[in-house]
Amino acid sequence: MRKVVGGSGASDGQAQVAIAEMLRRPVPGLRRLTVVSVRGGAGKTTMAALLATELSWYRADRVLAVDADAELGSLPLRLGVQAERSLFDLVERRPRSFEEAAPYLTRAGERLWVLSATRGGRIAEQFTLDAFETALGTVGGHFAAAVVDCGAGILTDLHQGILAGTHGLVLVTPGTVDGALSARGALEWFRNNGRRELLQRTVVATVTHAPQASADLERAEQMLSQWQLPVVHVPYDRHLAVGGAFDAGKLAGDTGTAVGRIAYEVFARSIGAPGVGG
């Protein structure tokens, strides 16, 4: 894995083998991987879509991408689908088998499914923690992993409820000093407000949104590295910057490497295995 973490001495092929071995590991039950950001525009939804796609590529069982953004999230759009039914329909029907549940999900790949918070891109109802937990509880037994895309922020009752049940957390922040300060504030809040256990499950993703990386990127990553958590830089990617649905085959090589590292680290933490970053 040294190649994946930016070192030398290992080939790309060896790195891919290490990622594959980790992401294919059996799980004792549904692993909830939550993607959050302190504020909007950090790249959270894109990261959730990339992470769900990466997991579904390697696993032989099903992966669920969950749109938990109460303010009209764009996760289905990023994954190239439009959901005509939402988790509210699922809660209302309470299907007892995957065959009954499938019509309330949207397929985004061979093993990737989407559970949307909206119907046809329109807000359905008020999004609550109870609705989220009921929907995920209804279908969770049919999936190995659920990648949950939260709305921006970490302090609402909804966010705190979702974070309480997560097995792995990706905290997404712009790759700037300002972004690092926001991420540091979130980590300090976890530590000081009864969420210290989240720190052991967290991977920080710093995202560059412009073709020229900020001169502050190195300083930002130094600030975050003091927490002794994996800090992975996701470089600017012209294909992702276009918006809308992305094609994983068109990602730049450095982007793919970063996503692989993030997937490796957060999945390792979700199953209690040591990651490269600690």
PDB file of C-alpha atoms in Angstrom:
ATOM      1  CA  MET A   1       0.000   0.000   0.000  1.00  0.00           C
ATOM      2  CA  ARG A   2       2.952   2.411   0.058  1.00  0.00           C
ATOM      3  CA  LYS A   3       2.153   3.512  -3.485  1.00  0.00           C
ATOM      4  CA  VAL A   4      -1.405   4.311  -2.447  1.00  0.00           C
ATOM      5  CA  VAL A   5      -0.274   6.482   0.444  1.00  0.00           C
ATOM      6  CA  GLY A   6       2.139   8.383  -1.765  1.00  0.00           C
ATOM      7  CA  GLY A   7       5.369   6.535  -1.022  1.00  0.00           C
ATOM      8  CA  SER A   8       7.542   4.432  -3.287  1.00  0.00           C
ATOM      9  CA  GLY A   9       8.614   0.854  -3.677  1.00  0.00           C
ATOM     10  CA  ALA A  10       5.320  -0.719  -4.680  1.00  0.00           C
ATOM     11  CA  SER A  11       3.756  -0.967  -8.116  1.00  0.00           C
ATOM     12  CA  ASP A  12       0.313   0.267  -9.093  1.00  0.00           C
ATOM     13  CA  GLY A  13      -0.682  -3.370  -9.443  1.00  0.00           C
ATOM     14  CA  GLN A  14       0.352  -4.168  -5.882  1.00  0.00           C
ATOM     15  CA  ALA A  15      -1.576  -1.168  -4.607  1.00  0.00           C
ATOM     16  CA  GLN A  16      -4.704  -2.295  -6.426  1.00  0.00           C
ATOM     17  CA  VAL A  17      -4.343  -5.778  -4.970  1.00  0.00           C
ATOM     18  CA  ALA A  18      -4.157  -4.310  -1.463  1.00  0.00           C
ATOM     19  CA  ILE A  19      -7.270  -2.195  -2.066  1.00  0.00           C
ATOM     20  CA  ALA A  20      -9.155  -5.131  -3.554  1.00  0.00           C
ATOM     21  CA  GLU A  21      -8.280  -7.426  -0.664  1.00  0.00           C
ATOM     22  CA  MET A  22      -9.542  -4.889   1.855  1.00  0.00           C
ATOM     23  CA  LEU A  23     -12.732  -3.897   0.061  1.00  0.00           C
ATOM     24  CA  ARG A  24     -13.679  -7.527  -0.583  1.00  0.00           C
ATOM     25  CA  ARG A  25     -13.430  -8.573   3.034  1.00  0.00           C
ATOM     26  CA  PRO A  26     -16.523 -10.210   4.536  1.00  0.00           C
ATOM     27  CA  VAL A  27     -18.576  -8.009   6.850  1.00  0.00           C
ATOM     28  CA  PRO A  28     -20.548  -9.049   9.948  1.00  0.00           C
ATOM     29  CA  GLY A  29     -23.495  -6.898   8.886  1.00  0.00           C
ATOM     30  CA  LEU A  30     -24.312  -3.684   7.082  1.00  0.00           C
ATOM     31  CA  ARG A  31     -21.390  -1.240   7.281  1.00  0.00           C
ATOM     32  CA  ARG A  32     -22.556   2.361   7.369  1.00  0.00           C
ATOM     33  CA  LEU A  33     -20.038   4.742   5.796  1.00  0.00           C
ATOM     34  CA  THR A  34     -21.085   8.356   6.235  1.00  0.00           C
ATOM     35  CA  VAL A  35     -19.788  11.297   4.203  1.00  0.00           C
ATOM     36  CA  VAL A  36     -20.093  14.750   5.787  1.00  0.00           C
ATOM     37  CA  SER A  37     -18.791  18.286   5.390  1.00  0.00           C
ATOM     38  CA  VAL A  38     -19.044  21.277   7.643  1.00  0.00           C
ATOM     39  CA  ARG A  39     -20.417  23.457   4.852  1.00  0.00           C
ATOM     40  CA  GLY A  40     -21.766  23.167   1.330  1.00  0.00           C
ATOM     41  CA  GLY A  41     -19.588  23.129  -1.774  1.00  0.00           C
ATOM     42  CA  ALA A  42     -16.815  21.016  -0.266  1.00  0.00           C
ATOM     43  CA  GLY A  43     -17.345  18.102  -2.662  1.00  0.00           C
ATOM     44  CA  LYS A  44     -19.207  15.859  -0.217  1.00  0.00           C
ATOM     45  CA  THR A  45     -21.781  14.435  -2.620  1.00  0.00           C
ATOM     46  CA  THR A  46     -19.186  13.776  -5.284  1.00  0.00           C
ATOM     47  CA  MET A  47     -17.081  11.936  -2.701  1.00  0.00           C
ATOM     48  CA  ALA A  48     -20.080   9.859  -1.597  1.00  0.00           C
ATOM     49  CA  ALA A  49     -20.785   8.893  -5.209  1.00  0.00           C
ATOM     50  CA  LEU A  50     -17.134   8.023  -5.848  1.00  0.00           C
ATOM     51  CA  LEU A  51     -16.883   5.971  -2.658  1.00  0.00           C
ATOM     52  CA  ALA A  52     -20.067   4.013  -3.376  1.00  0.00           C
ATOM     53  CA  THR A  53     -18.908   3.323  -6.932  1.00  0.00           C
ATOM     54  CA  GLU A  54     -15.477   2.182  -5.747  1.00  0.00           C
ATOM     55  CA  LEU A  55     -16.967  -0.228  -3.217  1.00  0.00           C
ATOM     56  CA  SER A  56     -19.439  -1.678  -5.712  1.00  0.00           C
ATOM     57  CA  TRP A  57     -16.624  -2.241  -8.189  1.00  0.00           C
ATOM     58  CA  TYR A  58     -14.788  -4.588  -5.833  1.00  0.00           C
ATOM     59  CA  ARG A  59     -17.496  -6.255  -3.792  1.00  0.00           C
ATOM     60  CA  ALA A  60     -19.455  -9.290  -4.942  1.00  0.00           C
ATOM     61  CA  ASP A  61     -22.490  -8.293  -2.855  1.00  0.00           C
ATOM     62  CA  ARG A  62     -24.686  -5.208  -2.981  1.00  0.00           C
ATOM     63  CA  VAL A  63     -23.758  -1.631  -2.070  1.00  0.00           C
ATOM     64  CA  LEU A  64     -26.330   1.061  -1.286  1.00  0.00           C
ATOM     65  CA  ALA A  65     -25.832   4.792  -1.852  1.00  0.00           C
ATOM     66  CA  VAL A  66     -28.188   6.717   0.442  1.00  0.00           C
ATOM     67  CA  ASP A  67     -29.188  10.316  -0.170  1.00  0.00           C
ATOM     68  CA  ALA A  68     -29.716  11.731   3.321  1.00  0.00           C
ATOM     69  CA  ASP A  69     -29.616  15.392   2.316  1.00  0.00           C
ATOM     70  CA  ALA A  70     -32.815  16.954   3.567  1.00  0.00           C
ATOM     71  CA  GLU A  71     -32.383  19.928   1.232  1.00  0.00           C
ATOM     72  CA  LEU A  72     -32.722  18.296  -2.188  1.00  0.00           C
ATOM     73  CA  GLY A  73     -29.509  16.300  -2.398  1.00  0.00           C
ATOM     74  CA  SER A  74     -27.880  15.541  -5.748  1.00  0.00           C
ATOM     75  CA  LEU A  75     -26.462  12.071  -5.093  1.00  0.00           C
ATOM     76  CA  PRO A  76     -28.720  10.345  -7.666  1.00  0.00           C
ATOM     77  CA  LEU A  77     -27.709  12.939 -10.269  1.00  0.00           C
ATOM     78  CA  ARG A  78     -24.012  12.358  -9.595  1.00  0.00           C
ATOM     79  CA  LEU A  79     -24.572   8.637 -10.070  1.00  0.00           C
ATOM     80  CA  GLY A  80     -26.442   9.176 -13.329  1.00  0.00           C
ATOM     81  CA  VAL A  81     -29.907   8.093 -12.215  1.00  0.00           C
ATOM     82  CA  GLN A  82     -33.269   9.676 -11.468  1.00  0.00           C
ATOM     83  CA  ALA A  83     -35.267   8.140  -8.663  1.00  0.00           C
ATOM     84  CA  GLU A  84     -39.018   8.049  -9.146  1.00  0.00           C
ATOM     85  CA  ARG A  85     -39.565   6.668  -5.650  1.00  0.00           C
ATOM     86  CA  SER A  86     -38.008   7.730  -2.390  1.00  0.00           C
ATOM     87  CA  LEU A  87     -37.219   6.352   1.024  1.00  0.00           C
ATOM     88  CA  PHE A  88     -40.601   7.684   2.156  1.00  0.00           C
ATOM     89  CA  ASP A  89     -42.320   5.236  -0.202  1.00  0.00           C
ATOM     90  CA  LEU A  90     -40.136   2.485   1.229  1.00  0.00           C
ATOM     91  CA  VAL A  91     -41.111   3.431   4.782  1.00  0.00           C
ATOM     92  CA  GLU A  92     -44.771   3.417   3.845  1.00  0.00           C
ATOM     93  CA  ARG A  93     -44.672  -0.016   2.195  1.00  0.00           C
ATOM     94  CA  ARG A  94     -42.217  -1.804   4.517  1.00  0.00           C
ATOM     95  CA  PRO A  95     -41.245  -4.567   2.027  1.00  0.00           C
ATOM     96  CA  ARG A  96     -40.182  -7.883   3.521  1.00  0.00           C
ATOM     97  CA  SER A  97     -37.794  -9.118   0.831  1.00  0.00           C
ATOM     98  CA  PHE A  98     -35.286  -7.601  -1.532  1.00  0.00           C
ATOM     99  CA  GLU A  99     -37.534  -8.412  -4.459  1.00  0.00           C
ATOM    100  CA  GLU A 100     -40.288  -6.350  -2.833  1.00  0.00           C
ATOM    101  CA  ALA A 101     -37.869  -3.548  -1.912  1.00  0.00           C
ATOM    102  CA  ALA A 102     -36.121  -3.245  -5.293  1.00  0.00           C
ATOM    103  CA  PRO A 103     -38.880  -1.161  -6.942  1.00  0.00           C
ATOM    104  CA  TYR A 104     -38.290   1.541  -4.305  1.00  0.00           C
ATOM    105  CA  LEU A 105     -34.581   1.690  -5.092  1.00  0.00           C
ATOM    106  CA  THR A 106     -32.813   2.842  -8.252  1.00  0.00           C
ATOM    107  CA  ARG A 107     -30.111   0.750  -9.846  1.00  0.00           C
ATOM    108  CA  ALA A 108     -26.903   2.647 -10.689  1.00  0.00           C
ATOM    109  CA  GLY A 109     -24.658  -0.299 -11.535  1.00  0.00           C
ATOM    110  CA  GLU A 110     -24.383  -4.062 -11.447  1.00  0.00           C
ATOM    111  CA  ARG A 111     -24.145  -4.101  -7.642  1.00  0.00           C
ATOM    112  CA  LEU A 112     -24.871  -0.456  -6.807  1.00  0.00           C
ATOM    113  CA  TRP A 113     -28.297   0.780  -5.780  1.00  0.00           C
ATOM    114  CA  VAL A 114     -29.524   4.237  -4.756  1.00  0.00           C
ATOM    115  CA  LEU A 115     -31.997   5.120  -2.024  1.00  0.00           C
ATOM    116  CA  SER A 116     -33.154   8.668  -2.705  1.00  0.00           C
ATOM    117  CA  ALA A 117     -34.637  11.281  -0.397  1.00  0.00           C
ATOM    118  CA  THR A 118     -36.650  12.743  -3.276  1.00  0.00           C
ATOM    119  CA  ARG A 119     -39.071  11.573  -5.954  1.00  0.00           C
ATOM    120  CA  GLY A 120     -38.062  12.588  -9.451  1.00  0.00           C
ATOM    121  CA  GLY A 121     -35.746  15.250  -8.080  1.00  0.00           C
ATOM    122  CA  ARG A 122     -38.547  16.879  -6.070  1.00  0.00           C
ATOM    123  CA  ILE A 123     -38.696  17.122  -2.291  1.00  0.00           C
ATOM    124  CA  ALA A 124     -41.116  14.528  -1.000  1.00  0.00           C
ATOM    125  CA  GLU A 125     -41.617  15.166   2.711  1.00  0.00           C
ATOM    126  CA  GLN A 126     -39.781  16.438   5.751  1.00  0.00           C
ATOM    127  CA  PHE A 127     -36.674  14.314   6.159  1.00  0.00           C
ATOM    128  CA  THR A 128     -36.380  12.940   9.702  1.00  0.00           C
ATOM    129  CA  LEU A 129     -34.035  10.604  11.525  1.00  0.00           C
ATOM    130  CA  ASP A 130     -36.919   8.237  12.142  1.00  0.00           C
ATOM    131  CA  ALA A 131     -37.674   7.994   8.413  1.00  0.00           C
ATOM    132  CA  PHE A 132     -33.988   7.457   7.629  1.00  0.00           C
ATOM    133  CA  GLU A 133     -33.528   4.729  10.233  1.00  0.00           C
ATOM    134  CA  THR A 134     -36.755   2.976   9.277  1.00  0.00           C
ATOM    135  CA  ALA A 135     -35.858   2.958   5.583  1.00  0.00           C
ATOM    136  CA  LEU A 136     -32.295   1.770   6.163  1.00  0.00           C
ATOM    137  CA  GLY A 137     -33.477  -0.819   8.650  1.00  0.00           C
ATOM    138  CA  THR A 138     -35.953  -2.141   6.096  1.00  0.00           C
ATOM    139  CA  VAL A 139     -33.374  -2.799   3.368  1.00  0.00           C
ATOM    140  CA  GLY A 140     -30.062  -2.860   5.226  1.00  0.00           C
ATOM    141  CA  GLY A 141     -29.994  -6.610   5.606  1.00  0.00           C
ATOM    142  CA  HIS A 142     -29.733  -6.976   1.826  1.00  0.00           C
ATOM    143  CA  PHE A 143     -26.543  -4.889   1.536  1.00  0.00           C
ATOM    144  CA  ALA A 144     -22.939  -5.177   2.661  1.00  0.00           C
ATOM    145  CA  ALA A 145     -22.325  -1.436   2.840  1.00  0.00           C
ATOM    146  CA  ALA A 146     -24.328   1.776   2.745  1.00  0.00           C
ATOM    147  CA  VAL A 147     -22.618   5.039   1.795  1.00  0.00           C
ATOM    148  CA  VAL A 148     -24.667   7.839   3.343  1.00  0.00           C
ATOM    149  CA  ASP A 149     -24.474  11.339   1.866  1.00  0.00           C
ATOM    150  CA  CYS A 150     -25.541  13.807   4.563  1.00  0.00           C
ATOM    151  CA  GLY A 151     -26.464  17.406   4.041  1.00  0.00           C
ATOM    152  CA  ALA A 152     -23.903  20.050   4.973  1.00  0.00           C
ATOM    153  CA  GLY A 153     -23.229  20.434   8.679  1.00  0.00           C
ATOM    154  CA  ILE A 154     -22.776  18.140  11.671  1.00  0.00           C
ATOM    155  CA  LEU A 155     -24.771  19.671  14.524  1.00  0.00           C
ATOM    156  CA  THR A 156     -28.444  19.044  13.735  1.00  0.00           C
ATOM    157  CA  ASP A 157     -30.342  16.245  15.446  1.00  0.00           C
ATOM    158  CA  LEU A 158     -30.515  14.475  12.073  1.00  0.00           C
ATOM    159  CA  HIS A 159     -26.754  14.644  11.575  1.00  0.00           C
ATOM    160  CA  GLN A 160     -26.028  13.562  15.109  1.00  0.00           C
ATOM    161  CA  GLY A 161     -28.406  10.624  14.831  1.00  0.00           C
ATOM    162  CA  ILE A 162     -26.831   9.434  11.597  1.00  0.00           C
ATOM    163  CA  LEU A 163     -23.311   9.862  12.974  1.00  0.00           C
ATOM    164  CA  ALA A 164     -24.215   7.850  16.074  1.00  0.00           C
ATOM    165  CA  GLY A 165     -24.810   4.795  13.896  1.00  0.00           C
ATOM    166  CA  THR A 166     -21.887   5.137  11.500  1.00  0.00           C
ATOM    167  CA  HIS A 167     -19.054   2.621  11.258  1.00  0.00           C
ATOM    168  CA  GLY A 168     -16.778   4.820   9.147  1.00  0.00           C
ATOM    169  CA  LEU A 169     -16.718   8.551   8.457  1.00  0.00           C
ATOM    170  CA  VAL A 170     -15.281  10.620   5.599  1.00  0.00           C
ATOM    171  CA  LEU A 171     -14.981  14.297   6.501  1.00  0.00           C
ATOM    172  CA  VAL A 172     -14.698  16.308   3.279  1.00  0.00           C
ATOM    173  CA  THR A 173     -13.146  19.764   3.269  1.00  0.00           C
ATOM    174  CA  PRO A 174     -11.699  22.158   0.677  1.00  0.00           C
ATOM    175  CA  GLY A 175      -7.927  21.873   0.476  1.00  0.00           C
ATOM    176  CA  THR A 176      -7.372  25.345   1.923  1.00  0.00           C
ATOM    177  CA  VAL A 177      -6.394  26.724   5.307  1.00  0.00           C
ATOM    178  CA  ASP A 178      -9.955  27.943   5.788  1.00  0.00           C
ATOM    179  CA  GLY A 179     -11.244  24.489   4.961  1.00  0.00           C
ATOM    180  CA  ALA A 180      -8.764  22.888   7.357  1.00  0.00           C
ATOM    181  CA  LEU A 181      -9.916  25.226  10.116  1.00  0.00           C
ATOM    182  CA  SER A 182     -13.526  24.162   9.542  1.00  0.00           C
ATOM    183  CA  ALA A 183     -12.574  20.478   9.566  1.00  0.00           C
ATOM    184  CA  ARG A 184     -10.497  20.971  12.701  1.00  0.00           C
ATOM    185  CA  GLY A 185     -13.509  22.588  14.347  1.00  0.00           C
ATOM    186  CA  ALA A 186     -15.604  19.522  13.534  1.00  0.00           C
ATOM    187  CA  LEU A 187     -12.966  17.165  14.939  1.00  0.00           C
ATOM    188  CA  GLU A 188     -12.701  19.247  18.103  1.00  0.00           C
ATOM    189  CA  TRP A 189     -16.484  19.154  18.466  1.00  0.00           C
ATOM    190  CA  PHE A 190     -16.471  15.347  18.195  1.00  0.00           C
ATOM    191  CA  ARG A 191     -13.744  15.137  20.840  1.00  0.00           C
ATOM    192  CA  ASN A 192     -15.397  17.533  23.281  1.00  0.00           C
ATOM    193  CA  ASN A 193     -19.049  16.530  22.924  1.00  0.00           C
ATOM    194  CA  GLY A 194     -19.283  12.806  23.513  1.00  0.00           C
ATOM    195  CA  ARG A 195     -18.317  11.702  19.983  1.00  0.00           C
ATOM    196  CA  ARG A 196     -14.652  10.892  20.619  1.00  0.00           C
ATOM    197  CA  GLU A 197     -15.147   7.376  19.221  1.00  0.00           C
ATOM    198  CA  LEU A 198     -15.802   8.920  15.798  1.00  0.00           C
ATOM    199  CA  LEU A 199     -12.190  10.049  15.619  1.00  0.00           C
ATOM    200  CA  GLN A 200     -11.079   6.422  15.393  1.00  0.00           C
ATOM    201  CA  ARG A 201     -13.365   5.937  12.388  1.00  0.00           C
ATOM    202  CA  THR A 202     -12.616   9.143  10.491  1.00  0.00           C
ATOM    203  CA  VAL A 203     -10.755   9.796   7.249  1.00  0.00           C
ATOM    204  CA  VAL A 204     -10.268  13.405   6.116  1.00  0.00           C
ATOM    205  CA  ALA A 205     -10.506  14.160   2.393  1.00  0.00           C
ATOM    206  CA  THR A 206      -9.095  17.516   1.264  1.00  0.00           C
ATOM    207  CA  VAL A 207     -10.445  18.483  -2.150  1.00  0.00           C
ATOM    208  CA  THR A 208      -8.983  20.886  -4.688  1.00  0.00           C
ATOM    209  CA  HIS A 209     -11.670  22.620  -6.765  1.00  0.00           C
ATOM    210  CA  ALA A 210      -9.512  24.676  -9.130  1.00  0.00           C
ATOM    211  CA  PRO A 211      -6.955  23.652 -11.784  1.00  0.00           C
ATOM    212  CA  GLN A 212      -4.201  25.354  -9.801  1.00  0.00           C
ATOM    213  CA  ALA A 213      -3.913  23.931  -6.300  1.00  0.00           C
ATOM    214  CA  SER A 214      -4.008  26.476  -3.509  1.00  0.00           C
ATOM    215  CA  ALA A 215      -0.628  27.520  -2.175  1.00  0.00           C
ATOM    216  CA  ASP A 216      -2.093  26.811   1.260  1.00  0.00           C
ATOM    217  CA  LEU A 217      -2.733  23.122   0.559  1.00  0.00           C
ATOM    218  CA  GLU A 218       0.446  21.918   2.267  1.00  0.00           C
ATOM    219  CA  ARG A 219      -0.221  24.064   5.314  1.00  0.00           C
ATOM    220  CA  ALA A 220      -3.838  22.879   5.480  1.00  0.00           C
ATOM    221  CA  GLU A 221      -2.789  19.229   5.404  1.00  0.00           C
ATOM    222  CA  GLN A 222      -0.152  19.860   8.068  1.00  0.00           C
ATOM    223  CA  MET A 223      -2.832  21.354  10.306  1.00  0.00           C
ATOM    224  CA  LEU A 224      -5.032  18.305   9.915  1.00  0.00           C
ATOM    225  CA  SER A 225      -2.223  15.758  10.191  1.00  0.00           C
ATOM    226  CA  GLN A 226      -1.773  16.782  13.818  1.00  0.00           C
ATOM    227  CA  TRP A 227      -4.897  14.763  14.582  1.00  0.00           C
ATOM    228  CA  GLN A 228      -3.097  11.572  13.481  1.00  0.00           C
ATOM    229  CA  LEU A 229      -5.934  10.669  11.127  1.00  0.00           C
ATOM    230  CA  PRO A 230      -5.546   9.695   7.471  1.00  0.00           C
ATOM    231  CA  VAL A 231      -5.602  12.889   5.394  1.00  0.00           C
ATOM    232  CA  VAL A 232      -6.014  12.180   1.678  1.00  0.00           C
ATOM    233  CA  HIS A 233      -5.791  14.885  -0.959  1.00  0.00           C
ATOM    234  CA  VAL A 234      -8.201  14.616  -3.900  1.00  0.00           C
ATOM    235  CA  PRO A 235      -6.742  16.702  -6.745  1.00  0.00           C
ATOM    236  CA  TYR A 236      -8.676  18.823  -9.201  1.00  0.00           C
ATOM    237  CA  ASP A 237     -10.271  16.618 -11.819  1.00  0.00           C
ATOM    238  CA  ARG A 238     -11.556  18.207 -15.013  1.00  0.00           C
ATOM    239  CA  HIS A 239     -14.111  15.449 -15.590  1.00  0.00           C
ATOM    240  CA  LEU A 240     -15.619  15.783 -12.105  1.00  0.00           C
ATOM    241  CA  ALA A 241     -15.621  19.579 -12.357  1.00  0.00           C
ATOM    242  CA  VAL A 242     -18.112  19.444 -15.229  1.00  0.00           C
ATOM    243  CA  GLY A 243     -20.814  18.346 -12.792  1.00  0.00           C
ATOM    244  CA  GLY A 244     -23.678  15.956 -13.400  1.00  0.00           C
ATOM    245  CA  ALA A 245     -23.110  12.227 -13.758  1.00  0.00           C
ATOM    246  CA  PHE A 246     -19.508  11.081 -13.872  1.00  0.00           C
ATOM    247  CA  ASP A 247     -17.847   8.209 -15.701  1.00  0.00           C
ATOM    248  CA  ALA A 248     -15.320   6.437 -13.461  1.00  0.00           C
ATOM    249  CA  GLY A 249     -13.328   5.487 -16.544  1.00  0.00           C
ATOM    250  CA  LYS A 250     -12.684   9.168 -17.302  1.00  0.00           C
ATOM    251  CA  LEU A 251     -11.202  10.097 -13.934  1.00  0.00           C
ATOM    252  CA  ALA A 252      -7.586  11.210 -13.855  1.00  0.00           C
ATOM    253  CA  GLY A 253      -5.164   8.654 -12.474  1.00  0.00           C
ATOM    254  CA  ASP A 254      -4.368  10.708  -9.370  1.00  0.00           C
ATOM    255  CA  THR A 255      -8.069  11.029  -8.621  1.00  0.00           C
ATOM    256  CA  GLY A 256      -8.563   7.284  -8.824  1.00  0.00           C
ATOM    257  CA  THR A 257      -5.583   6.714  -6.545  1.00  0.00           C
ATOM    258  CA  ALA A 258      -6.990   9.117  -3.954  1.00  0.00           C
ATOM    259  CA  VAL A 259     -10.459   7.553  -4.044  1.00  0.00           C
ATOM    260  CA  GLY A 260      -8.927   4.096  -3.654  1.00  0.00           C
ATOM    261  CA  ARG A 261      -6.986   5.235  -0.614  1.00  0.00           C
ATOM    262  CA  ILE A 262     -10.055   6.830   0.983  1.00  0.00           C
ATOM    263  CA  ALA A 263     -12.132   3.709   0.356  1.00  0.00           C
ATOM    264  CA  TYR A 264      -9.394   1.531   1.813  1.00  0.00           C
ATOM    265  CA  GLU A 265      -8.988   3.643   4.947  1.00  0.00           C
ATOM    266  CA  VAL A 266     -12.663   4.156   5.783  1.00  0.00           C
ATOM    267  CA  PHE A 267     -13.664   0.578   5.041  1.00  0.00           C
ATOM    268  CA  ALA A 268     -10.800  -0.721   7.194  1.00  0.00           C
ATOM    269  CA  ARG A 269     -12.066   1.381  10.083  1.00  0.00           C
ATOM    270  CA  SER A 270     -15.625   0.241   9.555  1.00  0.00           C
ATOM    271  CA  ILE A 271     -14.646  -3.380  10.149  1.00  0.00           C
ATOM    272  CA  GLY A 272     -12.100  -2.708  12.882  1.00  0.00           C
ATOM    273  CA  ALA A 273      -9.052  -3.439  10.723  1.00  0.00           C
ATOM    274  CA  PRO A 274      -5.943  -1.232  10.865  1.00  0.00           C
ATOM    275  CA  GLY A 275      -5.685   1.218   7.981  1.00  0.00           C
ATOM    276  CA  VAL A 276      -2.488   2.475   6.438  1.00  0.00           C
ATOM    277  CA  GLY A 277      -2.953   5.798   8.188  1.00  0.00           C
ATOM    278  CA  GLY A 278      -2.990   4.336  11.704  1.00  0.00           C
TER     279      GLY A 278
END
